[in-house]
Coordinates of C-alpha atoms in Angstrom, one line a residue:
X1 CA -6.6 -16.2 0.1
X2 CA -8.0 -16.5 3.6
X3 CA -5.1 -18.8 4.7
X4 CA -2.4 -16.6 2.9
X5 CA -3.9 -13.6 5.1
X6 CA -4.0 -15.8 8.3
X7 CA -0.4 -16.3 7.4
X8 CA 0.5 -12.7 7.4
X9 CA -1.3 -11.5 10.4
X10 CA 0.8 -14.7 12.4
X11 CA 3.9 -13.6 11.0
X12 CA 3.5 -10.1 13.2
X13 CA 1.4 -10.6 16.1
X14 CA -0.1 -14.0 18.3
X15 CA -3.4 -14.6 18.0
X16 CA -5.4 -17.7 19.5
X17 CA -6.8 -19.9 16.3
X18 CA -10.0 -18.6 17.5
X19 CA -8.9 -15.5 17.7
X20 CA -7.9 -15.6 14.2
X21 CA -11.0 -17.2 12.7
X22 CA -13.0 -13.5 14.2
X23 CA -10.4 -11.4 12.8
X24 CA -10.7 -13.6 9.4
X25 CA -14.4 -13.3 9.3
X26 CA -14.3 -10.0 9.2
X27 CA -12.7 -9.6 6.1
X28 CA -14.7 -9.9 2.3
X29 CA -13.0 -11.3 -1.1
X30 CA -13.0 -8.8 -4.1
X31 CA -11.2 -8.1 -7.3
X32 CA -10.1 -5.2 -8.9
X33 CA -9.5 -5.1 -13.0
X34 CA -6.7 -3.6 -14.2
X35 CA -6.8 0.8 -13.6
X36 CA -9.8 -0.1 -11.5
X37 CA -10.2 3.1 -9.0
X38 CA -11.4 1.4 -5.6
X39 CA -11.6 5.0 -4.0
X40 CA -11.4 8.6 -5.4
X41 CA -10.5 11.6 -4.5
X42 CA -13.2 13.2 -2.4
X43 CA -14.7 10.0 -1.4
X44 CA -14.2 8.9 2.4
X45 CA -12.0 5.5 2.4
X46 CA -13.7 3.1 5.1
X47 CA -11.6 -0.1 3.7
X48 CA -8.4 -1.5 4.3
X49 CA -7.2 -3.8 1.2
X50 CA -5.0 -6.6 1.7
X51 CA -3.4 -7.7 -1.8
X52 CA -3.5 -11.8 -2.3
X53 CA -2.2 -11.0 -6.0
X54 CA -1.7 -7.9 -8.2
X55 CA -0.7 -4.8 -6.7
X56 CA -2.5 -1.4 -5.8
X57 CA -1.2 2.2 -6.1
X58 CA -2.2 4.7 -3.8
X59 CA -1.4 8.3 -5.7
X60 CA -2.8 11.8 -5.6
X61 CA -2.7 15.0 -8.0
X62 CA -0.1 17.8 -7.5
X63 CA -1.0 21.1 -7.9
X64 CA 0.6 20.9 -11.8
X65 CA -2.0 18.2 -12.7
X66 CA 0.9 15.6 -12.6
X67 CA 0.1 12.0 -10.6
X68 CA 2.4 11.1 -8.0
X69 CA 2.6 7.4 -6.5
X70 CA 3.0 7.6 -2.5
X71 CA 3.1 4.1 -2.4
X72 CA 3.0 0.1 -3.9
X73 CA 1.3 -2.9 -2.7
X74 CA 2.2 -6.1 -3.8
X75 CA 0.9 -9.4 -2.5
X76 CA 0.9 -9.9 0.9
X77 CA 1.0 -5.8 1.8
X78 CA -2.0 -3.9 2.8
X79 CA -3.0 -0.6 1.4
X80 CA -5.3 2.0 2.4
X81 CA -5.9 6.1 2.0
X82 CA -5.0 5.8 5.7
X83 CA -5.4 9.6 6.8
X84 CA -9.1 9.6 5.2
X85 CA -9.3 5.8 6.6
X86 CA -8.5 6.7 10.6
X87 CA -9.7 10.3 10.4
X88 CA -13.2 9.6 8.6
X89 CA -13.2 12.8 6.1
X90 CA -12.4 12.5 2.5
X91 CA -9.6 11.7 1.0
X92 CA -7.1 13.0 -0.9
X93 CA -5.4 10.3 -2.9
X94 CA -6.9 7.8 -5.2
X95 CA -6.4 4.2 -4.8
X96 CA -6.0 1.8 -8.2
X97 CA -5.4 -1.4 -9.1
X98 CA -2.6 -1.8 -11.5
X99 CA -3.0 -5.1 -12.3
X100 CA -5.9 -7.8 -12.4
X101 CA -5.8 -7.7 -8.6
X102 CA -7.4 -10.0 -5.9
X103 CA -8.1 -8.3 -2.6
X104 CA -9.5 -9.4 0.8
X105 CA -10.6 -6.0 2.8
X106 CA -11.9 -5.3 6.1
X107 CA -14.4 -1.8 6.8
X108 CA -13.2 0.8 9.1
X109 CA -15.6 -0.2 11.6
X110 CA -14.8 -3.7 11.1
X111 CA -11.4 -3.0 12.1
X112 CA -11.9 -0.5 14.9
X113 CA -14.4 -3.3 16.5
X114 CA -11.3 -5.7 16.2
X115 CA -9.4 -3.3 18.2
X116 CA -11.6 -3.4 21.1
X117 CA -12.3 -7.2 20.9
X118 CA -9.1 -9.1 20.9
X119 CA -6.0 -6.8 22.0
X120 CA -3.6 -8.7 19.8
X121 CA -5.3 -6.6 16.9
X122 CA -3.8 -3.4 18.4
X123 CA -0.5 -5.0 18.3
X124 CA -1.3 -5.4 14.7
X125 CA -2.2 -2.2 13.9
X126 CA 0.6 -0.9 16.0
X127 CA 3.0 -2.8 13.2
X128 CA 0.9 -1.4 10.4
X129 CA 1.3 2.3 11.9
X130 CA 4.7 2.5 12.4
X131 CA 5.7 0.7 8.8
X132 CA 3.3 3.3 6.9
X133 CA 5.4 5.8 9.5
X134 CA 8.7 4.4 8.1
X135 CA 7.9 3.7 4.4
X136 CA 6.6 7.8 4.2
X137 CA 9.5 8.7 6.2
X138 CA 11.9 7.3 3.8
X139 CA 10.7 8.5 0.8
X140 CA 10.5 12.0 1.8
X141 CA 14.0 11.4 2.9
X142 CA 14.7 10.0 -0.5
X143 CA 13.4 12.8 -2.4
X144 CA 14.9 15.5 -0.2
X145 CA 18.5 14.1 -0.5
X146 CA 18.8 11.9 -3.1
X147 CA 19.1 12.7 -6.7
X148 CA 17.0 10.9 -9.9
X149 CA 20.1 8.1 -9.8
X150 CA 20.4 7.7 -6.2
X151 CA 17.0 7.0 -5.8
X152 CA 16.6 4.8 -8.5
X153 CA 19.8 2.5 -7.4
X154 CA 17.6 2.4 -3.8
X155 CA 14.6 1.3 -5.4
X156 CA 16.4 -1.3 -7.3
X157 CA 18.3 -2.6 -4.2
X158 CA 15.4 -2.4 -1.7
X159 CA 12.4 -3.4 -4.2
X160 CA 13.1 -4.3 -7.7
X161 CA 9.8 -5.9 -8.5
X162 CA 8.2 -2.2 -9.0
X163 CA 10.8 -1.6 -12.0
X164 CA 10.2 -4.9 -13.0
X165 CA 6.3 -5.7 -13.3
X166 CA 5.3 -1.8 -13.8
X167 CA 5.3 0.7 -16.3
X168 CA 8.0 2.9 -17.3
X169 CA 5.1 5.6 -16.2
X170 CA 4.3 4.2 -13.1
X171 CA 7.7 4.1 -11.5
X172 CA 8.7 7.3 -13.1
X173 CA 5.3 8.6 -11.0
X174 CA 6.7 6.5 -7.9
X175 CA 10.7 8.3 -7.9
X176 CA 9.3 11.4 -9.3
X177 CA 11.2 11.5 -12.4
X178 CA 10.5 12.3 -15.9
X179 CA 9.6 9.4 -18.1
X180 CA 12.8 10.0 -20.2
X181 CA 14.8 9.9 -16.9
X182 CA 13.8 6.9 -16.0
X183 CA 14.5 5.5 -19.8
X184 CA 18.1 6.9 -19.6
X185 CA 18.7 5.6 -15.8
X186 CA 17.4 1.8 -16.9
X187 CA 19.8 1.9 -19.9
X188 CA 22.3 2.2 -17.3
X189 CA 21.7 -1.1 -16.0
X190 CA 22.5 0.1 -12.3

């Protein structure tokens, strides 16, 4: 899972080969069952997951009670409660694994050390930063001017895999719909 990482990482920045065997040997192989919680709410995130298979869900509670998915990660994608991961205070979403998941992750300070060691990694993170800045941009577009069909027909264009391998639940959680939306919107067959 190493190599599919090492992959990733050249696919954004340049790095020397020994440049990328540090940054590699910073980051530890794990696994996640499925609904595994690999941090809660209230509990400070100091990882950043990297998905090799699976996919993770990064949610929090509304004030209702009712969970709502702020984002997906699929193979190849990192996740991370990134305002409790950069700011170093608890955080307020939960991360899960919604399938039997296999993970490589790196500590906050492991990361923060990369920054200062080989300036490539801040080139990186730069990348990382302003995709999380898009992704959350566009999905507070999405629910501000989209309705329950609009966004659905975007999710199916830009990333179909999330109505495909997830539950009805899940995605309804992710476009926040109702669960009988969703049903009546995939009997469409947009």
């Amino acid at each position: 899972m190493k190599e599919q990482l090492a992959n990733y990482i050249k696919s954004i920045i340049t790095v020397t080969e020994e440049e990328l065997v540090v940054i590699l040997s910073y980051f530890k192989s794990s696994t996640a069952e499925k609904n595994e919680l690999l941090v809660v709410h209230g509990q400070t995130n100091q990882r950043s997951f990297f998905v090799g298979s699976g996919c993770l869900r990064i949610y929090f509670i509304t004030e209702d009670g009712q969970e709502a998915t702020r984002y997906l990660a699929f193979e190849n994608n990192f996740a991370t409660a990134l305002c409790s991961f950069i700011s170093n205070e608890p955080s307020l979403e939960f991360i899960q694994a919604l399938e039997p998941t296999e993970l490589l992750y790196i500590s906050s300070s492991d990361f923060y050390y990369l920054l200062e060691v080989i300036p490539a990694w801040e080139k990186f993170y730069r990348y990382y930063l302003e995709k999380a800045y898009v992704n959350n941009t566009n999905r507070l577009m999405s629910f501000l001017t989209l309705d329950a069909t609009e966004r659905y027909k975007q999710l199916m264009s830009i990333n179909p895999q999330i109505i495909q391998r997830l539950s009805n639940r899940i995605v309804a959680t992710y476009l926040n719909i109702s669960q009988e939306t969703l049903s009546r919107l995939k009997s469409k067959r947009y």
